[in-house]
Coordinates of C-alpha atoms in Angstrom, one line a residue:
Chain A
M25 CA 36.8 44.6 11.2
S26 CA 33.3 44.0 10.5
S27 CA 34.0 41.9 7.4
F28 CA 36.3 39.7 9.5
K29 CA 33.5 39.1 12.0
S30 CA 31.1 38.0 9.3
T31 CA 33.6 35.4 7.9
E32 CA 33.8 33.9 11.4
L33 CA 30.1 33.8 11.5
L34 CA 30.0 32.2 8.0
K35 CA 32.6 29.7 9.0
S36 CA 30.6 28.6 12.0
K37 CA 27.5 28.4 9.8
V38 CA 29.2 26.3 7.2
S39 CA 30.6 23.9 9.8
K40 CA 27.1 23.6 11.4
Q41 CA 25.7 22.8 8.0
K42 CA 28.4 20.1 7.4
W43 CA 27.5 18.5 10.8
V44 CA 23.8 18.4 10.0
E45 CA 24.5 17.1 6.5
S46 CA 26.7 14.3 7.7
I47 CA 24.1 13.3 10.4
L48 CA 21.4 13.2 7.7
L49 CA 23.8 11.2 5.5
V50 CA 24.3 8.7 8.3
T51 CA 20.6 8.3 9.0
T52 CA 19.9 7.7 5.3
F53 CA 22.7 5.2 5.1
A54 CA 21.4 3.6 8.3
L55 CA 18.5 2.4 6.3
F56 CA 20.8 0.3 4.2
I57 CA 21.7 -1.7 7.2
P58 CA 18.4 -3.4 8.0
V59 CA 17.7 -4.0 4.3
A60 CA 21.0 -5.6 3.7
A61 CA 20.8 -7.5 7.0
I62 CA 17.4 -8.9 6.3
F63 CA 18.3 -10.1 2.8
L64 CA 21.6 -11.6 4.0
I65 CA 20.1 -13.5 7.0
L66 CA 17.4 -14.9 4.8
L67 CA 19.8 -15.9 2.1
I68 CA 22.4 -17.5 4.5
K69 CA 19.9 -19.4 6.6
G70 CA 17.3 -20.1 3.9
Y71 CA 19.5 -21.1 1.0
P72 CA 20.5 -24.6 2.3
A73 CA 16.8 -25.6 2.4
I74 CA 16.2 -24.7 -1.2
N75 CA 16.2 -27.6 -3.6
L76 CA 13.9 -29.2 -6.2
N77 CA 12.1 -31.2 -3.6
F78 CA 11.5 -28.1 -1.4
I79 CA 9.9 -26.3 -4.4
F80 CA 8.0 -29.2 -5.9
A81 CA 6.8 -31.3 -3.0
G82 CA 3.9 -30.7 -0.6
P83 CA 4.4 -30.3 3.1
S84 CA 4.5 -33.5 5.1
N85 CA 4.7 -34.8 8.6
G86 CA 2.6 -32.0 10.2
M87 CA 4.3 -29.3 8.0
T88 CA 7.7 -30.0 9.5
E89 CA 9.1 -31.7 6.4
G90 CA 8.7 -31.7 2.6
G91 CA 8.2 -28.7 0.4
I92 CA 6.0 -25.7 -0.3
F93 CA 4.6 -26.5 -3.7
P94 CA 0.9 -26.1 -2.8
A95 CA 1.6 -22.7 -1.2
I96 CA 3.4 -21.5 -4.4
V97 CA 0.6 -22.7 -6.6
G98 CA -2.0 -21.0 -4.3
T99 CA -0.1 -17.7 -4.4
F100 CA 0.0 -17.8 -8.2
W101 CA -3.8 -18.5 -8.3
L102 CA -4.5 -15.5 -6.1
I103 CA -2.1 -13.2 -8.0
F104 CA -3.6 -13.9 -11.4
L105 CA -7.2 -14.0 -10.4
S106 CA -6.9 -10.7 -8.5
L107 CA -5.1 -9.1 -11.4
F108 CA -7.9 -10.3 -13.7
F109 CA -10.4 -8.3 -11.6
T110 CA -8.4 -5.3 -10.6
C111 CA -6.6 -4.3 -13.9
P112 CA -9.6 -3.5 -16.0
L113 CA -11.4 -1.7 -13.2
G114 CA -8.4 0.3 -12.1
I115 CA -7.5 1.3 -15.6
L116 CA -11.1 2.4 -16.3
A117 CA -11.2 4.4 -13.1
A118 CA -8.0 6.1 -14.0
L119 CA -9.2 6.9 -17.5
Y120 CA -12.3 8.5 -16.0
L121 CA -10.4 10.6 -13.5
N122 CA -7.8 11.7 -16.0
E123 CA -9.7 12.1 -19.2
Y124 CA -13.4 12.7 -18.3
A125 CA -13.7 14.0 -14.8
R126 CA -14.3 17.7 -14.3
D127 CA -12.9 19.5 -11.3
N128 CA -16.0 19.3 -9.1
T129 CA -17.2 17.9 -5.8
F130 CA -18.0 14.5 -7.3
T131 CA -14.4 14.1 -8.5
R132 CA -13.2 15.2 -5.0
I133 CA -15.3 12.4 -3.5
I134 CA -13.8 9.8 -5.8
N135 CA -10.3 11.0 -5.0
L136 CA -11.1 10.9 -1.3
A137 CA -12.4 7.3 -1.7
I138 CA -9.2 6.2 -3.5
I139 CA -7.0 7.8 -0.7
N140 CA -9.2 6.1 1.9
L141 CA -9.0 2.7 0.2
A142 CA -5.2 3.0 0.1
G143 CA -5.2 3.5 3.9
V144 CA -7.7 0.9 5.0
P145 CA -5.9 -1.7 7.2
S146 CA -5.5 -5.1 5.4
I147 CA -7.3 -6.8 8.3
V148 CA -10.3 -4.6 7.7
Y149 CA -10.2 -5.7 4.0
S150 CA -10.4 -9.2 5.3
L151 CA -13.4 -8.4 7.4
F152 CA -15.0 -6.8 4.3
G153 CA -14.2 -9.8 2.2
L154 CA -15.7 -12.1 4.8
G155 CA -18.9 -10.0 5.1
A156 CA -19.3 -9.2 1.4
F157 CA -17.9 -12.0 -0.7
V158 CA -17.8 -15.1 1.6
L159 CA -21.2 -14.5 3.3
F160 CA -23.3 -12.1 1.5
L161 CA -22.5 -13.2 -2.1
K162 CA -22.2 -16.8 -0.8
M163 CA -18.9 -17.5 -2.5
G164 CA -17.7 -19.3 0.6
T165 CA -14.1 -19.3 1.7
S166 CA -12.6 -19.7 -1.8
I167 CA -9.9 -18.5 -4.1
L168 CA -12.5 -16.3 -5.7
S169 CA -13.4 -14.5 -2.4
A170 CA -9.7 -14.1 -1.5
S171 CA -8.8 -12.8 -5.0
L172 CA -11.7 -10.3 -5.0
T173 CA -10.6 -9.0 -1.6
L174 CA -7.1 -8.6 -2.8
S175 CA -8.3 -6.9 -6.0
V176 CA -10.2 -4.3 -4.0
M177 CA -7.1 -3.8 -1.9
N178 CA -4.9 -3.3 -5.0
L179 CA -7.4 -1.0 -6.8
P180 CA -5.9 2.3 -5.5
V181 CA -2.4 1.1 -6.5
I182 CA -3.4 0.5 -10.1
I183 CA -5.5 3.6 -10.3
T184 CA -2.8 5.9 -9.0
S185 CA 0.0 4.5 -11.2
T186 CA -2.2 4.4 -14.3
R187 CA -3.3 7.9 -13.7
E188 CA 0.3 9.1 -13.5
S189 CA 1.2 7.4 -16.8
L190 CA -1.9 8.8 -18.5
L191 CA -0.9 12.3 -17.2
A192 CA 2.5 11.9 -18.7
V193 CA 1.1 11.5 -22.3
P194 CA 1.4 15.0 -23.8
K195 CA -1.8 16.9 -24.6
S196 CA -0.5 17.5 -28.1
F197 CA -0.8 13.8 -28.9
R198 CA -4.5 13.9 -28.1
E199 CA -5.1 17.1 -30.1
A200 CA -3.3 15.7 -33.1
C201 CA -5.6 12.7 -33.0
W202 CA -8.8 14.7 -32.6
N203 CA -7.7 16.8 -35.6
V204 CA -7.8 13.9 -38.0
G205 CA -11.4 13.1 -37.0
A206 CA -10.9 10.5 -34.3
S207 CA -13.5 10.4 -31.5
K208 CA -12.5 10.7 -27.8
W209 CA -12.6 6.9 -27.3
Q210 CA -10.6 6.3 -30.4
T211 CA -8.0 8.8 -29.2
L212 CA -7.8 7.0 -25.9
W213 CA -7.6 3.5 -27.5
Y214 CA -5.2 4.2 -30.4
V215 CA -3.0 6.9 -28.9
V216 CA -3.2 7.5 -25.2
L217 CA -3.4 3.9 -23.9
P218 CA -0.6 2.5 -26.1
N219 CA 1.7 5.4 -25.1
S220 CA 1.0 4.9 -21.4
L221 CA 1.2 1.1 -21.4
P222 CA 4.7 0.8 -19.9
G223 CA 3.6 3.0 -17.0
I224 CA 0.5 1.0 -16.4
L225 CA 2.5 -2.2 -16.5
T226 CA 4.8 -0.9 -13.8
G227 CA 1.8 -0.3 -11.5
V228 CA 0.4 -3.7 -12.4
I229 CA 3.7 -5.5 -11.6
F230 CA 3.9 -3.6 -8.3
S231 CA 0.5 -4.7 -7.4
V232 CA 1.5 -8.3 -8.1
S233 CA 4.2 -8.0 -5.4
R234 CA 1.7 -6.6 -3.0
A235 CA -0.7 -9.5 -3.7
A236 CA 2.1 -12.1 -3.3
G237 CA 3.1 -10.8 0.1
E238 CA -0.3 -10.1 1.5
T239 CA -1.5 -12.2 4.4
A240 CA -4.1 -10.5 6.5
A241 CA -6.5 -9.7 3.7
I242 CA -6.7 -13.4 2.7
L243 CA -6.8 -14.7 6.2
F244 CA -10.6 -15.3 6.5
T245 CA -11.5 -15.2 2.9
G246 CA -10.0 -18.2 1.2
V247 CA -6.7 -19.4 2.5
A248 CA -6.2 -22.6 4.5
F249 CA -3.5 -23.5 7.0
Y250 CA -2.9 -26.8 5.3
L251 CA -4.5 -28.6 2.3
P252 CA -3.3 -32.0 1.2
F253 CA -4.4 -31.3 -2.4
L254 CA -3.9 -28.6 -5.0
P255 CA -6.9 -26.3 -5.8
E256 CA -8.8 -27.3 -8.9
S257 CA -11.2 -24.4 -9.4
I258 CA -11.7 -20.9 -8.1
F259 CA -14.3 -22.2 -5.6
D260 CA -11.7 -24.3 -3.8
Q261 CA -9.6 -23.0 -0.9
C262 CA -5.9 -22.8 -1.4
M263 CA -2.6 -22.4 0.6
A264 CA -0.5 -19.3 0.1
L265 CA 3.2 -18.7 0.6
S266 CA 2.7 -15.7 3.0
M267 CA 0.1 -17.6 5.1
H268 CA 2.3 -20.7 5.1
L269 CA 5.2 -18.6 6.4
Y270 CA 3.0 -17.3 9.2
T271 CA 1.7 -20.8 10.1
I272 CA 5.1 -22.5 10.2
S273 CA 6.8 -19.7 12.1
T274 CA 4.2 -19.2 14.8
Q275 CA 1.5 -21.9 14.8
V276 CA 3.4 -25.2 14.3
V277 CA 5.9 -26.4 16.8
G278 CA 9.1 -28.2 15.8
V279 CA 9.5 -26.9 12.3
P280 CA 13.3 -26.9 11.5
E281 CA 14.7 -23.4 11.1
S282 CA 16.0 -24.0 7.6
Y283 CA 12.5 -24.9 6.4
T284 CA 11.0 -21.6 7.7
F285 CA 13.9 -19.5 6.5
G286 CA 13.7 -21.3 3.1
T287 CA 10.0 -20.4 2.8
A288 CA 10.7 -16.8 3.7
L289 CA 13.5 -16.7 1.2
V290 CA 11.2 -18.0 -1.6
L291 CA 8.6 -15.4 -0.7
I292 CA 11.0 -12.5 -0.6
G293 CA 12.7 -13.8 -3.7
L294 CA 9.4 -13.8 -5.6
V295 CA 8.5 -10.3 -4.4
L296 CA 12.0 -9.0 -5.2
I297 CA 12.1 -10.5 -8.7
V298 CA 8.7 -8.9 -9.5
N299 CA 9.8 -5.6 -8.0
T300 CA 13.0 -5.5 -9.9
L301 CA 11.1 -6.3 -13.1
S302 CA 8.9 -3.2 -12.4
I303 CA 11.9 -1.0 -11.8
V304 CA 13.5 -2.3 -15.0
V305 CA 10.4 -1.7 -17.1
R306 CA 10.1 1.8 -15.6
S307 CA 13.7 2.8 -16.3
Y308 CA 13.5 1.3 -19.8
Y309 CA 10.4 3.3 -20.5
R310 CA 11.9 6.5 -19.2
S311 CA 14.9 6.2 -21.5
H312 CA 12.9 5.2 -24.5
R313 CA 9.9 7.4 -24.4
K314 CA 9.0 9.2 -27.6
W315 CA 8.7 12.7 -26.2
Chain B
M13 CA -12.7 14.3 -64.8
M14 CA -12.6 16.9 -62.0
G15 CA -16.3 16.6 -61.5
K16 CA -16.0 12.8 -61.0
V17 CA -13.4 13.2 -58.2
I18 CA -15.6 15.8 -56.4
E19 CA -18.6 13.5 -56.8
E20 CA -16.6 10.7 -55.3
E21 CA -15.4 12.8 -52.4
K22 CA -19.0 14.0 -51.7
R23 CA -20.1 10.4 -51.7
Q24 CA -17.4 9.5 -49.2
L25 CA -18.3 12.4 -47.0
S26 CA -22.0 11.6 -46.9
D27 CA -21.1 8.0 -46.3
Y28 CA -19.0 9.1 -43.3
I29 CA -21.8 11.3 -41.9
K30 CA -24.6 8.7 -42.5
H31 CA -22.9 5.5 -41.5
Y32 CA -19.5 5.9 -39.7
R33 CA -20.2 9.0 -37.6
P34 CA -23.2 7.6 -35.8
K35 CA -21.3 4.4 -35.0
Q36 CA -18.4 6.4 -33.7
I37 CA -20.7 8.5 -31.5
L38 CA -22.5 5.5 -30.2
R39 CA -19.3 3.7 -29.3
D40 CA -18.1 6.8 -27.6
R41 CA -21.2 7.0 -25.5
I42 CA -21.0 3.3 -24.5
M43 CA -17.4 3.6 -23.5
E44 CA -18.0 6.8 -21.6
S45 CA -20.6 5.1 -19.4
I46 CA -18.4 2.1 -18.8
I47 CA -15.5 4.3 -17.9
F48 CA -17.8 6.3 -15.6
L49 CA -18.8 3.1 -13.8
G50 CA -15.1 2.3 -13.4
G51 CA -14.6 5.8 -12.0
L52 CA -17.4 5.1 -9.5
S53 CA -15.9 1.8 -8.3
A54 CA -13.6 3.3 -5.7
V55 CA -16.6 5.1 -4.1
I56 CA -18.7 2.0 -4.3
F57 CA -16.1 -0.1 -2.6
T58 CA -15.4 2.5 0.1
I59 CA -19.1 2.6 0.9
G60 CA -19.3 -1.1 0.7
I61 CA -16.5 -1.6 3.2
F62 CA -18.2 0.6 5.7
L63 CA -21.6 -1.0 5.0
F64 CA -20.5 -4.6 5.4
V65 CA -18.4 -4.0 8.4
I66 CA -21.2 -2.2 10.1
K67 CA -23.7 -4.8 8.9
E68 CA -21.8 -7.7 10.6
A69 CA -21.2 -5.6 13.8
W70 CA -24.7 -4.3 14.0
P71 CA -26.4 -6.9 16.2
F72 CA -23.8 -6.3 18.9
L73 CA -23.7 -2.5 18.4
S74 CA -27.4 -2.2 18.7
S75 CA -27.8 -4.4 21.8
R76 CA -25.2 -4.9 24.5
F77 CA -22.4 -2.6 23.2
S78 CA -21.5 0.2 25.5
L79 CA -19.0 2.7 24.3
M80 CA -17.9 3.3 28.0
E81 CA -17.1 -0.4 28.5
F82 CA -15.5 -0.7 25.1
L83 CA -13.1 2.2 25.6
T84 CA -12.4 2.2 29.3
N85 CA -12.6 -1.3 30.5
I86 CA -9.4 -3.3 30.3
E87 CA -11.1 -6.7 30.7
W88 CA -11.2 -8.5 27.3
Y89 CA -12.8 -11.8 28.0
P90 CA -14.9 -12.6 24.9
V91 CA -15.3 -16.3 25.5
S92 CA -15.5 -16.4 29.3
N93 CA -18.0 -18.9 30.7
V94 CA -18.8 -16.9 33.8
S95 CA -19.2 -13.3 32.4
V96 CA -18.3 -12.2 29.0
R97 CA -16.6 -8.8 29.0
Y98 CA -15.6 -6.7 25.9
G99 CA -13.3 -4.0 27.3
A100 CA -11.0 -3.0 24.5
K101 CA -9.0 -0.4 26.4
A102 CA -5.9 -2.6 26.6
L103 CA -6.1 -3.2 22.9
F104 CA -6.4 0.6 22.1
V105 CA -3.5 1.2 24.5
G106 CA -1.5 -1.6 22.8
T107 CA -2.0 -0.1 19.4
A108 CA -1.1 3.4 20.8
A109 CA 2.0 2.0 22.4
V110 CA 3.5 0.4 19.3
T111 CA 2.4 3.3 17.1
I112 CA 4.1 5.9 19.4
G113 CA 7.1 3.7 19.8
S114 CA 7.6 3.3 16.1
M115 CA 7.0 7.0 15.4
V116 CA 9.7 8.0 17.8
L117 CA 12.1 6.2 15.5
A118 CA 10.4 6.7 12.2
I119 CA 9.6 10.4 12.2
P120 CA 13.2 11.7 12.7
V121 CA 14.7 9.1 10.4
G122 CA 12.0 9.4 7.8
I123 CA 11.8 13.2 7.7
G124 CA 15.6 13.4 7.9
T125 CA 16.0 11.1 5.0
A126 CA 13.4 13.0 3.0
I127 CA 15.2 16.3 3.6
F128 CA 18.6 14.7 2.7
I129 CA 17.3 13.2 -0.5
S130 CA 15.4 16.3 -1.6
E131 CA 17.8 19.1 -0.5
F132 CA 21.3 17.9 0.1
C133 CA 22.4 14.9 -2.0
G134 CA 23.3 14.6 -5.7
P135 CA 21.1 13.0 -8.4
K136 CA 23.0 9.7 -8.5
F137 CA 22.8 9.1 -4.7
K138 CA 19.1 10.2 -4.9
E139 CA 18.4 7.5 -7.5
V140 CA 20.1 4.8 -5.3
A141 CA 18.4 5.9 -2.1
K142 CA 15.0 5.8 -3.8
I143 CA 15.4 2.3 -5.0
L144 CA 16.5 1.3 -1.5
I145 CA 13.4 2.9 0.0
E146 CA 11.3 1.0 -2.6
L147 CA 13.1 -2.2 -1.6
L148 CA 12.3 -1.5 2.1
A149 CA 8.6 -0.9 1.1
S150 CA 8.4 -4.1 -0.8
I151 CA 9.2 -6.4 2.0
P152 CA 5.8 -8.1 2.9
S153 CA 4.5 -7.6 6.4
V154 CA 4.6 -11.3 7.1
V155 CA 8.3 -11.3 6.4
W156 CA 8.7 -8.4 8.8
G157 CA 6.8 -10.5 11.4
F158 CA 9.1 -13.4 10.6
I159 CA 12.1 -11.2 11.3
A160 CA 10.6 -10.1 14.5
V161 CA 10.1 -13.7 15.7
M162 CA 13.3 -15.3 14.3
V163 CA 15.9 -12.4 14.5
M164 CA 14.7 -9.6 16.9
N165 CA 13.2 -12.0 19.5
P166 CA 16.5 -13.9 20.2
F167 CA 18.5 -10.6 19.9
I168 CA 16.4 -8.9 22.6
I169 CA 16.5 -12.0 24.9
N170 CA 20.3 -12.7 24.5
V171 CA 21.8 -9.3 24.0
L172 CA 19.4 -7.0 26.0
H173 CA 18.7 -9.6 28.6
E174 CA 15.0 -9.1 28.7
P175 CA 12.8 -12.1 29.6
V176 CA 10.3 -11.6 26.7
G177 CA 11.5 -10.8 23.2
L178 CA 8.1 -10.2 21.6
N179 CA 7.1 -6.9 23.0
V180 CA 6.4 -3.2 22.3
F181 CA 10.1 -2.5 21.6
N182 CA 10.4 -5.3 19.0
A183 CA 7.1 -4.3 17.3
S184 CA 8.1 -0.6 17.4
I185 CA 11.4 -1.2 15.5
I186 CA 9.7 -3.4 12.9
L187 CA 6.8 -0.9 12.5
A188 CA 9.2 2.0 12.2
L189 CA 11.1 0.3 9.4
M190 CA 7.7 -0.4 7.7
S191 CA 6.5 3.2 7.9
I192 CA 9.7 4.9 7.0
P193 CA 9.3 4.4 3.2
M194 CA 5.9 6.0 3.3
I195 CA 7.1 9.0 5.4
V196 CA 10.1 9.4 3.1
S197 CA 8.3 9.3 -0.2
I198 CA 5.4 11.6 0.8
G199 CA 7.7 13.9 2.7
E200 CA 10.0 14.1 -0.3
D201 CA 7.1 15.0 -2.6
A202 CA 6.1 17.7 -0.2
L203 CA 9.6 19.2 -0.1
R204 CA 10.0 19.0 -3.9
S205 CA 6.7 20.9 -4.3
V206 CA 8.3 23.9 -2.7
P207 CA 9.1 26.2 -5.7
D208 CA 12.8 26.7 -6.5
T209 CA 12.2 30.5 -6.4
Y210 CA 11.9 30.2 -2.6
R211 CA 15.3 28.6 -2.4
E212 CA 16.9 31.1 -4.8
A213 CA 15.4 34.1 -3.0
A214 CA 16.7 32.8 0.4
E215 CA 20.2 32.0 -1.0
S216 CA 20.5 35.4 -2.7
L217 CA 20.0 36.9 0.8
G218 CA 23.1 35.0 1.9
A219 CA 21.5 32.1 3.7
T220 CA 23.5 28.8 3.8
R221 CA 21.8 25.7 2.5
L222 CA 21.0 24.6 6.1
E223 CA 19.4 28.0 6.8
V224 CA 17.3 27.7 3.6
V225 CA 16.1 24.3 4.7
I226 CA 15.2 25.2 8.3
R227 CA 13.9 28.7 7.8
V228 CA 12.3 28.5 4.3
I229 CA 11.7 24.9 3.0
I230 CA 10.4 23.2 6.1
P231 CA 7.9 26.0 7.0
A232 CA 6.8 26.0 3.4
A233 CA 6.4 22.3 3.2
K234 CA 4.9 22.0 6.7
N235 CA 1.5 20.7 5.7
G236 CA 2.9 18.0 3.4
L237 CA 5.4 16.9 6.1
I238 CA 2.6 16.6 8.7
A239 CA 0.6 14.6 6.2
A240 CA 3.5 12.3 5.6
I241 CA 3.8 11.7 9.3
L242 CA 0.0 11.1 9.6
L243 CA 0.1 8.6 6.8
G244 CA 3.0 6.8 8.6
V245 CA 0.9 6.7 11.8
G246 CA -2.0 5.3 9.7
R247 CA 0.2 2.6 8.4
A248 CA 1.4 1.7 11.9
V249 CA -2.1 1.6 13.3
G250 CA -3.4 -0.6 10.5
E251 CA -0.5 -3.0 10.2
T252 CA -1.6 -6.5 11.1
M253 CA 0.7 -9.5 10.5
A254 CA 4.0 -8.0 11.6
V255 CA 2.3 -6.7 14.8
L256 CA 0.5 -10.0 15.4
M257 CA 3.8 -11.8 15.3
A258 CA 5.9 -9.3 17.2
T259 CA 3.9 -8.1 20.1
G260 CA 3.6 -11.2 22.2
H261 CA -0.2 -11.5 22.7
S262 CA -0.8 -10.1 26.1
V263 CA -4.0 -8.2 26.7
A264 CA -2.7 -5.8 29.3
I265 CA -1.6 -2.2 29.7
P266 CA 2.2 -2.2 29.1
D267 CA 4.4 -0.8 32.0
S268 CA 7.6 -0.6 30.0
I269 CA 8.7 -0.8 26.4
F270 CA 9.7 -4.4 27.0
S271 CA 6.2 -5.4 28.0
P272 CA 4.2 -7.6 25.6
V273 CA 0.9 -6.1 24.4
R274 CA -1.9 -6.9 21.9
T275 CA -3.1 -4.5 19.3
L276 CA -6.6 -4.0 17.8
T277 CA -5.5 -5.5 14.4
A278 CA -3.8 -8.5 16.0
T279 CA -6.9 -9.3 18.1
V280 CA -9.1 -9.4 15.0
A281 CA -6.5 -11.6 13.2
A282 CA -6.0 -13.9 16.1
E283 CA -9.5 -14.4 17.2
M284 CA -11.7 -14.3 14.1
G285 CA -10.7 -17.9 13.2
E286 CA -12.2 -19.2 16.4
A287 CA -15.2 -17.0 16.7
P288 CA -18.3 -18.8 15.3
K289 CA -20.0 -16.8 12.5
G290 CA -22.8 -14.6 13.8
S291 CA -21.8 -15.0 17.5
E292 CA -21.4 -12.0 19.8
H293 CA -17.6 -12.5 19.8
Y294 CA -17.6 -12.4 16.0
Q295 CA -19.7 -9.2 16.1
T296 CA -17.3 -7.6 18.6
L297 CA -14.4 -8.3 16.3
F298 CA -16.2 -6.5 13.5
T299 CA -16.8 -3.6 16.0
I300 CA -13.0 -3.5 16.5
G301 CA -12.6 -3.5 12.7
L302 CA -15.1 -0.6 12.5
S303 CA -13.0 1.4 15.0
L304 CA -9.9 0.8 13.0
L305 CA -11.7 1.9 9.9
L306 CA -12.9 5.1 11.6
I307 CA -9.3 5.8 12.9
T308 CA -7.6 5.3 9.5
F309 CA -10.4 7.2 7.6
S310 CA -10.0 10.3 9.8
I311 CA -6.2 10.1 9.4
N312 CA -6.5 9.9 5.6
F313 CA -9.1 12.6 5.5
I314 CA -7.0 15.1 7.5
S315 CA -3.8 14.3 5.6
D316 CA -5.7 14.7 2.3
I317 CA -6.8 18.2 3.4
L318 CA -3.2 19.1 4.4
L319 CA -1.8 17.8 1.1
R320 CA -4.4 19.7 -0.9
K321 CA -3.4 22.9 0.9
S322 CA 0.2 22.3 0.1
W323 CA -0.5 21.7 -3.6
K324 CA -2.7 24.8 -3.9
R325 CA 0.2 27.1 -3.4
K326 CA 2.2 25.4 -6.1

């Protein structure tokens, strides 16, 4: 009798579990809907606008016609210049934390600083960039100031991803290298860094997509609403795709829908290509690693 | 013959000790100090951010700023000709409104998804779901704002028959979708860090998977899950472009979820362009930036403590 009762109980427990499991399945799947919807809408409404002229011409007639070439060029300037600053610094910081730092208060402070940097709102980065680079260091509103602001913003991303890939290199690799008489730096340079390069690359590519999409951080530091010419040096201002999308969808009246959706499509396409690249590099790296 | 070889080896060894080894050590020292400076950079920038934001806000903070007015007055008239007032209450309430609104959606979905990915689904689905979450996280905030203006706005007006499409509701949905990836990934880490022995022990006592999750896994991962939610809140508070575009620019206390509001971040983004450098208005905007910085710093600090606690057990 008692065993019969317990099966009833078990049955109700199992059916309850099935219910919860299917609810969770539905919520997880529900996330597919907005992602798919966003990409579909952008593709359907933006695709008709995309042609060579749209990509390679400047905006004309009060930004209601023409193309987005200066914005694309500006975005690339910002991406590459910010990578130039943030990569070496981020990799050095990660090397310090993973290879040199001891478990003490100082290291805790560095970790807290990294976590804090990762959580600072992008508009506050913009204020910092304005105060520090534009005004204090007198760089003016320029590609340089904007890139420096972006690179500070991306620093925690690079540090975290580099650290993870350094951590993945087995200790035995280092020990083997020390045993043949290599110094600590030689071990890092000839063994640890080459083996963690794909992981570092993944983080770098991911930070490219963040830089490409960022708007608030470059708002007061170097990006212009509209420029009739292309930037010639890092001390010029530039346009950016993200900023251009903001401008034409909220600040300018009478922009045709296809033009704004086209711009959004180019931006999300760029971000998506870069992200896919990072996922591909990562999965290739995982399946080909030597240990 | 033998002697010659030994002589040669001795020569090489002394050569190594005399010439190569010192170079090796010197290079190591130099690189170590460069790497140390790199390690310091995050601290320098964190201090720098506080320093420069405070520096620009200081003339206002040290003269006419009153915390009472700033926090309790709803009158935000930074450029009024008659009497300038800097009451940021409505902005704080606006930020709170969209944050709470987004969390109502993001916490159950985010934590639910984290639990499903970590405890219920198979490895293949897990891989797919993680890529999906990454995709969701990669959409730039200005594109979210664009969706809010171009898709959600007409939807709310035409389908829900509300007069204004850019409001708390719109921003909350957008912000929820933006913070879900963070809640899922940190929440999943927290759940995964619960040792398998806990699961095995509970299952051997006859608990079903659901009971294991509710009675064992969630209590064990509690700190990490709270940290995940807090970081989601931080994300929502600090988000700028999407909120700037979705909330509808109305400095007022919202009376329903379909009222337009203005958040702290949106105010800085919208008004900084017009505020002359060094003016009182400009300094107030830096003061708002400082309050944002303090809010996010405390959130990060608390969640760091919680995450550290949850790792210690592991």
